[in-house]
PDB file of C-alpha atoms in Angstrom:
ATOM      1  CA  MET C   1      14.467   0.866 -18.518  1.00  0.00           C
ATOM      2  CA  ARG C   2      16.669  -2.279 -18.100  1.00  0.00           C
ATOM      3  CA  VAL C   3      16.525  -3.523 -14.377  1.00  0.00           C
ATOM      4  CA  ALA C   4      19.573  -5.917 -13.725  1.00  0.00           C
ATOM      5  CA  PRO C   5      18.569  -8.249 -10.417  1.00  0.00           C
ATOM      6  CA  GLY C   6      19.435  -6.600  -7.255  1.00  0.00           C
ATOM      7  CA  GLY C   7      18.654  -3.505  -8.285  1.00  0.00           C
ATOM      8  CA  ALA C   8      21.344  -2.124 -11.570  1.00  0.00           C
ATOM      9  CA  ARG C   9      20.281  -0.062 -13.426  1.00  0.00           C
ATOM     10  CA  SER C  10      21.486   0.343 -17.541  1.00  0.00           C
ATOM     11  CA  ASP C  11      21.527   3.760 -19.683  1.00  0.00           C
ATOM     12  CA  HIS C  12      18.495   3.815 -20.690  1.00  0.00           C
ATOM     13  CA  ARG C  13      16.138   6.803 -18.563  1.00  0.00           C
ATOM     14  CA  VAL C  14      12.897   7.320 -19.697  1.00  0.00           C
ATOM     15  CA  HIS C  15      12.238  11.120 -18.411  1.00  0.00           C
ATOM     16  CA  VAL C  16       8.078  10.347 -17.146  1.00  0.00           C
ATOM     17  CA  VAL C  17       5.788  13.081 -16.381  1.00  0.00           C
ATOM     18  CA  ILE C  18       3.563  12.641 -13.162  1.00  0.00           C
ATOM     19  CA  MET C  19       0.415  14.365 -12.339  1.00  0.00           C
ATOM     20  CA  GLY C  20      -0.266  14.191  -7.938  1.00  0.00           C
ATOM     21  CA  CYS C  21       2.164  14.356  -5.159  1.00  0.00           C
ATOM     22  CA  GLY C  22       0.936  12.577  -2.661  1.00  0.00           C
ATOM     23  CA  ARG C  23       1.891   9.914  -1.218  1.00  0.00           C
ATOM     24  CA  VAL C  24       1.532   7.943  -4.147  1.00  0.00           C
ATOM     25  CA  GLY C  25       3.081  10.285  -6.473  1.00  0.00           C
ATOM     26  CA  SER C  26       5.592  11.337  -4.312  1.00  0.00           C
ATOM     27  CA  THR C  27       6.910   7.417  -3.574  1.00  0.00           C
ATOM     28  CA  LEU C  28       6.844   7.243  -7.700  1.00  0.00           C
ATOM     29  CA  ALA C  29       8.801  10.157  -8.338  1.00  0.00           C
ATOM     30  CA  ARG C  30      11.347   8.787  -5.732  1.00  0.00           C
ATOM     31  CA  THR C  31      11.701   5.343  -7.280  1.00  0.00           C
ATOM     32  CA  LEU C  32      12.595   6.848 -10.375  1.00  0.00           C
ATOM     33  CA  GLU C  33      14.782   8.937  -9.766  1.00  0.00           C
ATOM     34  CA  LYS C  34      16.086   6.652  -7.737  1.00  0.00           C
ATOM     35  CA  ARG C  35      16.422   3.910 -10.624  1.00  0.00           C
ATOM     36  CA  GLY C  36      17.912   6.867 -12.961  1.00  0.00           C
ATOM     37  CA  HIS C  37      15.708   8.089 -15.075  1.00  0.00           C
ATOM     38  CA  THR C  38      14.192  12.095 -14.667  1.00  0.00           C
ATOM     39  CA  VAL C  39      10.957  13.075 -13.176  1.00  0.00           C
ATOM     40  CA  ALA C  40       8.784  15.673 -13.675  1.00  0.00           C
ATOM     41  CA  ILE C  41       6.199  16.300 -11.249  1.00  0.00           C
ATOM     42  CA  ILE C  42       2.532  18.375 -11.143  1.00  0.00           C
ATOM     43  CA  ASP C  43      -0.183  19.434  -8.440  1.00  0.00           C
ATOM     44  CA  GLN C  44      -1.745  21.529  -7.831  1.00  0.00           C
ATOM     45  CA  SER C  45      -0.437  22.626  -4.366  1.00  0.00           C
ATOM     46  CA  ALA C  46       3.565  23.990  -3.976  1.00  0.00           C
ATOM     47  CA  ASP C  47       2.909  22.482  -0.466  1.00  0.00           C
ATOM     48  CA  SER C  48       3.080  19.549  -1.398  1.00  0.00           C
ATOM     49  CA  PHE C  49       5.610  19.068  -2.360  1.00  0.00           C
ATOM     50  CA  ARG C  50       7.721  18.813   0.783  1.00  0.00           C
ATOM     51  CA  ARG C  51       6.781  15.220   0.895  1.00  0.00           C
ATOM     52  CA  LEU C  52       9.941  15.123  -1.435  1.00  0.00           C
ATOM     53  CA  SER C  53      12.785  13.976  -0.585  1.00  0.00           C
ATOM     54  CA  PRO C  54      15.727  18.182  -0.184  1.00  0.00           C
ATOM     55  CA  ASN C  55      17.924  15.638  -2.649  1.00  0.00           C
ATOM     56  CA  PHE C  56      14.803  15.595  -5.408  1.00  0.00           C
ATOM     57  CA  THR C  57      16.022  16.364  -8.120  1.00  0.00           C
ATOM     58  CA  GLY C  58      13.189  16.724 -11.368  1.00  0.00           C
ATOM     59  CA  ARG C  59      11.140  19.383 -11.716  1.00  0.00           C
ATOM     60  CA  THR C  60       8.098  20.789  -9.394  1.00  0.00           C
ATOM     61  CA  ILE C  61       4.966  22.011 -11.975  1.00  0.00           C
ATOM     62  CA  THR C  62       2.702  23.994 -10.333  1.00  0.00           C
ATOM     63  CA  GLY C  63      -0.823  23.676 -11.580  1.00  0.00           C
ATOM     64  CA  MET C  64      -3.707  21.029 -13.683  1.00  0.00           C
ATOM     65  CA  GLY C  65      -1.940  18.811 -14.814  1.00  0.00           C
ATOM     66  CA  PHE C  66      -4.108  18.617 -17.789  1.00  0.00           C
ATOM     67  CA  ASP C  67      -3.398  21.935 -18.507  1.00  0.00           C
ATOM     68  CA  ARG C  68      -1.481  21.314 -21.803  1.00  0.00           C
ATOM     69  CA  GLU C  69       1.149  24.472 -21.422  1.00  0.00           C
ATOM     70  CA  ILE C  70       1.688  22.708 -17.558  1.00  0.00           C
ATOM     71  CA  LEU C  71       2.036  19.622 -19.269  1.00  0.00           C
ATOM     72  CA  ILE C  72       4.784  21.121 -21.606  1.00  0.00           C
ATOM     73  CA  GLU C  73       6.680  22.639 -18.965  1.00  0.00           C
ATOM     74  CA  ALA C  74       7.073  19.463 -17.056  1.00  0.00           C
ATOM     75  CA  GLY C  75       9.148  18.536 -20.786  1.00  0.00           C
ATOM     76  CA  ILE C  76       4.894  16.196 -21.532  1.00  0.00           C
ATOM     77  CA  GLU C  77       6.907  15.725 -25.736  1.00  0.00           C
ATOM     78  CA  GLN C  78      10.126  14.516 -24.875  1.00  0.00           C
ATOM     79  CA  ALA C  79       8.430  12.291 -21.990  1.00  0.00           C
ATOM     80  CA  GLU C  80       7.755   8.742 -22.480  1.00  0.00           C
ATOM     81  CA  ALA C  81       5.770   7.819 -19.587  1.00  0.00           C
ATOM     82  CA  PHE C  82       2.562   9.798 -18.103  1.00  0.00           C
ATOM     83  CA  ALA C  83       1.421   8.528 -14.321  1.00  0.00           C
ATOM     84  CA  ALA C  84      -2.178  10.754 -12.657  1.00  0.00           C
ATOM     85  CA  VAL C  85      -2.275  10.169  -8.771  1.00  0.00           C
ATOM     86  CA  SER C  86      -3.304  12.689  -8.179  1.00  0.00           C
ATOM     87  CA  ASN C  87      -6.775  12.279  -5.657  1.00  0.00           C
ATOM     88  CA  GLY C  88      -9.609  12.631  -8.003  1.00  0.00           C
ATOM     89  CA  ASP C  89     -10.868  10.346 -10.438  1.00  0.00           C
ATOM     90  CA  ASN C  90     -11.838  12.644 -13.046  1.00  0.00           C
ATOM     91  CA  SER C  91      -8.952  14.892 -12.749  1.00  0.00           C
ATOM     92  CA  ASN C  92      -6.372  11.573 -13.398  1.00  0.00           C
ATOM     93  CA  ILE C  93      -8.280  10.442 -16.538  1.00  0.00           C
ATOM     94  CA  LEU C  94      -8.555  13.453 -18.005  1.00  0.00           C
ATOM     95  CA  ALA C  95      -5.213  14.119 -17.685  1.00  0.00           C
ATOM     96  CA  ALA C  96      -4.316  10.998 -18.682  1.00  0.00           C
ATOM     97  CA  ARG C  97      -5.753  11.345 -22.035  1.00  0.00           C
ATOM     98  CA  VAL C  98      -4.794  14.466 -22.925  1.00  0.00           C
ATOM     99  CA  ALA C  99      -1.393  13.108 -21.868  1.00  0.00           C
ATOM    100  CA  ARG C 100      -2.315  10.236 -24.365  1.00  0.00           C
ATOM    101  CA  GLU C 101      -4.399  11.330 -27.108  1.00  0.00           C
ATOM    102  CA  THR C 102      -2.677  14.446 -27.408  1.00  0.00           C
ATOM    103  CA  PHE C 103       0.698  14.399 -27.478  1.00  0.00           C
ATOM    104  CA  GLY C 104       1.364  10.593 -28.167  1.00  0.00           C
ATOM    105  CA  ILE C 105       2.013   9.174 -24.887  1.00  0.00           C
ATOM    106  CA  ASN C 106       1.726   5.358 -24.708  1.00  0.00           C
ATOM    107  CA  ASN C 107       2.371   3.995 -21.692  1.00  0.00           C
ATOM    108  CA  VAL C 108       0.673   5.741 -19.522  1.00  0.00           C
ATOM    109  CA  VAL C 109      -1.361   4.828 -16.208  1.00  0.00           C
ATOM    110  CA  ALA C 110      -3.729   6.420 -13.967  1.00  0.00           C
ATOM    111  CA  ARG C 111      -4.535   6.124 -10.326  1.00  0.00           C
ATOM    112  CA  ILE C 112      -8.815   5.564 -10.133  1.00  0.00           C
ATOM    113  CA  TYR C 113     -10.982   4.876  -6.579  1.00  0.00           C
ATOM    114  CA  ASP C 114     -14.069   4.189  -7.844  1.00  0.00           C
ATOM    115  CA  PRO C 115     -13.433   0.281  -9.559  1.00  0.00           C
ATOM    116  CA  GLY C 116     -16.753   0.986 -11.197  1.00  0.00           C
ATOM    117  CA  ARG C 117     -15.247   3.431 -13.632  1.00  0.00           C
ATOM    118  CA  ALA C 118     -12.182   1.164 -14.526  1.00  0.00           C
ATOM    119  CA  GLU C 119     -13.555  -0.930 -17.155  1.00  0.00           C
ATOM    120  CA  VAL C 120     -15.020   2.656 -18.194  1.00  0.00           C
ATOM    121  CA  TYR C 121     -11.931   3.791 -18.649  1.00  0.00           C
ATOM    122  CA  GLN C 122      -9.871   0.542 -19.848  1.00  0.00           C
ATOM    123  CA  ARG C 123     -12.135   0.594 -22.936  1.00  0.00           C
ATOM    124  CA  LEU C 124     -10.388   3.731 -23.286  1.00  0.00           C
ATOM    125  CA  GLY C 125      -6.581   1.824 -23.978  1.00  0.00           C
ATOM    126  CA  ILE C 126      -5.914   3.352 -20.289  1.00  0.00           C
ATOM    127  CA  PRO C 127      -4.765   1.292 -17.715  1.00  0.00           C
ATOM    128  CA  THR C 128      -6.693   1.723 -14.232  1.00  0.00           C
ATOM    129  CA  VAL C 129      -4.874   0.622 -10.725  1.00  0.00           C
ATOM    130  CA  GLY C 130      -7.964   0.747  -8.690  1.00  0.00           C
ATOM    131  CA  THR C 131      -6.376   1.942  -4.581  1.00  0.00           C
ATOM    132  CA  VAL C 132      -7.357  -0.758  -2.815  1.00  0.00           C
ATOM    133  CA  ARG C 133      -4.693  -2.820  -4.804  1.00  0.00           C
ATOM    134  CA  TRP C 134      -2.644   0.249  -5.937  1.00  0.00           C
ATOM    135  CA  THR C 135       1.253  -0.246  -4.923  1.00  0.00           C
ATOM    136  CA  VAL C 136       4.338   1.827  -6.402  1.00  0.00           C
ATOM    137  CA  ASP C 137       5.244  -1.684  -8.244  1.00  0.00           C
ATOM    138  CA  GLN C 138       1.922  -2.065 -10.492  1.00  0.00           C
ATOM    139  CA  MET C 139       2.942   2.031 -11.204  1.00  0.00           C
ATOM    140  CA  MET C 140       6.160   1.104 -12.170  1.00  0.00           C
ATOM    141  CA  ARG C 141       5.197  -2.115 -14.575  1.00  0.00           C
ATOM    142  CA  ARG C 142       2.902   0.072 -16.564  1.00  0.00           C
ATOM    143  CA  LEU C 143       4.849   2.930 -17.199  1.00  0.00           C
ATOM    144  CA  LEU C 144       8.428   1.812 -18.313  1.00  0.00           C
ATOM    145  CA  PRO C 145       8.472   0.478 -21.027  1.00  0.00           C
ATOM    146  CA  GLU C 146      11.295  -2.043 -20.499  1.00  0.00           C
ATOM    147  CA  GLY C 147      12.552  -4.554 -16.924  1.00  0.00           C
ATOM    148  CA  SER C 148       9.706  -5.682 -15.393  1.00  0.00           C
ATOM    149  CA  GLU C 149       9.098  -5.617 -11.911  1.00  0.00           C
ATOM    150  CA  PRO C 150       8.737  -9.299 -11.966  1.00  0.00           C
ATOM    151  CA  GLU C 151       4.781  -9.820 -10.250  1.00  0.00           C
ATOM    152  CA  TRP C 152       6.183 -13.929  -9.714  1.00  0.00           C
ATOM    153  CA  ARG C 153       9.988 -16.197  -8.847  1.00  0.00           C
ATOM    154  CA  ASP C 154      10.385 -19.593  -8.690  1.00  0.00           C
ATOM    155  CA  PRO C 155      13.168 -19.920  -5.503  1.00  0.00           C
ATOM    156  CA  SER C 156      15.804 -20.844  -7.123  1.00  0.00           C
ATOM    157  CA  ALA C 157      15.413 -17.842  -9.335  1.00  0.00           C
ATOM    158  CA  THR C 158      15.559 -18.810 -12.592  1.00  0.00           C
ATOM    159  CA  VAL C 159      12.484 -18.524 -13.771  1.00  0.00           C
ATOM    160  CA  ARG C 160       9.485 -15.124 -13.716  1.00  0.00           C
ATOM    161  CA  LEU C 161       6.555 -14.050 -14.094  1.00  0.00           C
ATOM    162  CA  ALA C 162       6.108 -10.396 -15.784  1.00  0.00           C
ATOM    163  CA  GLU C 163       3.900  -8.008 -16.805  1.00  0.00           C
ATOM    164  CA  VAL C 164       5.439  -6.859 -19.612  1.00  0.00           C
ATOM    165  CA  HIS C 165       4.525  -3.689 -21.408  1.00  0.00           C
ATOM    166  CA  VAL C 166       4.539  -5.085 -25.459  1.00  0.00           C
ATOM    167  CA  HIS C 167       4.342  -2.163 -28.551  1.00  0.00           C
ATOM    168  CA  SER C 168       0.854  -1.750 -29.790  1.00  0.00           C
ATOM    169  CA  ASP C 169       1.256  -2.936 -33.457  1.00  0.00           C
ATOM    170  CA  TRP C 170       1.299  -6.903 -32.287  1.00  0.00           C
ATOM    171  CA  VAL C 171      -2.380  -5.340 -31.125  1.00  0.00           C
ATOM    172  CA  GLY C 172      -4.679  -7.950 -33.235  1.00  0.00           C
ATOM    173  CA  ARG C 173      -2.128 -10.279 -33.303  1.00  0.00           C
ATOM    174  CA  PRO C 174      -2.277 -13.670 -31.684  1.00  0.00           C
ATOM    175  CA  ALA C 175      -0.915 -14.451 -28.295  1.00  0.00           C
ATOM    176  CA  PHE C 176       0.595 -17.524 -29.499  1.00  0.00           C
ATOM    177  CA  ASP C 177       3.066 -14.890 -32.099  1.00  0.00           C
ATOM    178  CA  ILE C 178       4.565 -13.557 -28.382  1.00  0.00           C
ATOM    179  CA  GLU C 179       5.307 -17.376 -27.932  1.00  0.00           C
ATOM    180  CA  ARG C 180       6.328 -18.351 -31.072  1.00  0.00           C
ATOM    181  CA  ALA C 181       8.783 -15.472 -31.640  1.00  0.00           C
ATOM    182  CA  THR C 182      10.013 -15.416 -28.364  1.00  0.00           C
ATOM    183  CA  GLY C 183       9.635 -18.309 -27.087  1.00  0.00           C
ATOM    184  CA  ALA C 184       8.625 -17.325 -23.687  1.00  0.00           C
ATOM    185  CA  ARG C 185       4.668 -18.190 -21.999  1.00  0.00           C
ATOM    186  CA  VAL C 186       1.601 -16.000 -22.278  1.00  0.00           C
ATOM    187  CA  ALA C 187       0.592 -17.118 -18.705  1.00  0.00           C
ATOM    188  CA  PHE C 188      -2.798 -14.591 -19.070  1.00  0.00           C
ATOM    189  CA  LEU C 189      -4.368 -11.630 -19.987  1.00  0.00           C
ATOM    190  CA  THR C 190      -5.730  -8.338 -18.169  1.00  0.00           C
ATOM    191  CA  ARG C 191      -8.666  -7.859 -20.534  1.00  0.00           C
ATOM    192  CA  LEU C 192     -11.312  -4.960 -18.499  1.00  0.00           C
ATOM    193  CA  GLY C 193      -9.346  -5.313 -15.823  1.00  0.00           C
ATOM    194  CA  GLN C 194     -10.999  -9.216 -15.660  1.00  0.00           C
ATOM    195  CA  GLY C 195      -7.486 -11.905 -16.189  1.00  0.00           C
ATOM    196  CA  LEU C 196      -8.082 -14.115 -19.466  1.00  0.00           C
ATOM    197  CA  LEU C 197      -7.037 -16.976 -20.470  1.00  0.00           C
ATOM    198  CA  PRO C 198      -5.371 -16.846 -24.282  1.00  0.00           C
ATOM    199  CA  LYS C 199      -6.684 -20.042 -26.023  1.00  0.00           C
ATOM    200  CA  ALA C 200      -5.678 -20.421 -30.254  1.00  0.00           C
ATOM    201  CA  ASP C 201      -8.513 -17.458 -31.015  1.00  0.00           C
ATOM    202  CA  THR C 202      -7.115 -14.690 -28.685  1.00  0.00           C
ATOM    203  CA  VAL C 203      -5.922 -11.039 -30.635  1.00  0.00           C
ATOM    204  CA  VAL C 204      -4.245  -9.055 -28.311  1.00  0.00           C
ATOM    205  CA  GLN C 205      -6.308  -6.162 -28.073  1.00  0.00           C
ATOM    206  CA  GLU C 206      -5.738  -1.982 -27.049  1.00  0.00           C
ATOM    207  CA  GLY C 207      -5.613  -2.281 -23.146  1.00  0.00           C
ATOM    208  CA  ASP C 208      -4.680  -5.805 -22.830  1.00  0.00           C
ATOM    209  CA  LEU C 209      -1.902  -5.639 -19.894  1.00  0.00           C
ATOM    210  CA  VAL C 210       0.042  -9.017 -20.897  1.00  0.00           C
ATOM    211  CA  HIS C 211       1.950 -11.145 -18.277  1.00  0.00           C
ATOM    212  CA  VAL C 212       4.539 -13.303 -19.596  1.00  0.00           C
ATOM    213  CA  VAL C 213       6.114 -16.913 -17.883  1.00  0.00           C
ATOM    214  CA  MET C 214      10.396 -16.858 -19.538  1.00  0.00           C
ATOM    215  CA  LEU C 215      13.282 -17.887 -17.788  1.00  0.00           C
ATOM    216  CA  GLU C 216      15.059 -15.007 -15.537  1.00  0.00           C
ATOM    217  CA  LYS C 217      18.176 -14.945 -18.268  1.00  0.00           C
ATOM    218  CA  ASP C 218      16.349 -14.367 -21.663  1.00  0.00           C
ATOM    219  CA  ALA C 219      14.118 -11.362 -19.500  1.00  0.00           C
ATOM    220  CA  ALA C 220      16.141  -8.655 -20.681  1.00  0.00           C
ATOM    221  CA  ALA C 221      15.991 -10.274 -24.534  1.00  0.00           C
ATOM    222  CA  ILE C 222      11.986 -10.322 -24.921  1.00  0.00           C
ATOM    223  CA  GLU C 223      11.363  -7.430 -22.703  1.00  0.00           C
ATOM    224  CA  SER C 224      13.099  -5.374 -24.925  1.00  0.00           C
ATOM    225  CA  GLN C 225      12.128  -7.836 -28.172  1.00  0.00           C
ATOM    226  CA  LEU C 226       8.085  -7.507 -27.187  1.00  0.00           C
ATOM    227  CA  GLY C 227       8.873  -3.594 -27.732  1.00  0.00           C
ATOM    228  CA  ALA C 228       9.310  -2.967 -30.529  1.00  0.00           C
ATOM    229  CA  LYS C 229       7.859  -4.084 -33.419  1.00  0.00           C
ATOM    230  CA  PRO C 230       7.269  -7.141 -34.003  1.00  0.00           C
ATOM    231  CA  GLU C 231       9.415  -8.923 -37.308  1.00  0.00           C
ATOM    232  CA  GLU C 232       7.510  -9.832 -40.742  1.00  0.00           C
ATOM    233  CA  ALA C 233       7.511 -13.871 -41.106  1.00  0.00           C
TER     234      ALA C 233
END
């Protein structure tokens, strides 16, 4: 998705499947739909869907979010992103793994209550968001391949720091290849829940979150470039 300054929406719409219609899931669903995306939300209890706006036009499916048939009913085969935000860590991780390993969804994120488990799940290549620091914006950064939510802007709105989705083919390449290709600066990586300042020999690994400093005017082009396969020299 491309979101211009001021909240304007682009023509690139994605389908997102959400497991869990609590306060987190319902807010995420409303936010995504407001930005022009299609949403399907799964919950074990049909009563949970009352949290959605009366104007919500997405699909609501009653069932378990790690059940293959339920996921297919939710449109997982056409989805570009999956969020597991139920109130159970085990269910969230199981559903996230099914979405990634069975249906090949790259943009997957799971909500985790137990911070002690986060490192294990990060090693599985599934970005996790801890309850304590959770916000809808953090989920949005991990779900949508483009139009990253800025983590910081300078007062003149000239420079932004944003977590940028990178195509899987950037994995295994030096982080500085991103700088050479885009002219932006890799501020830091988040690896296994810890911040990492890249060195000359730092290689992007599976599950890394890439935080880039770039000019606001170049953000859309850089996000698009990093969301695609690297061009060979």
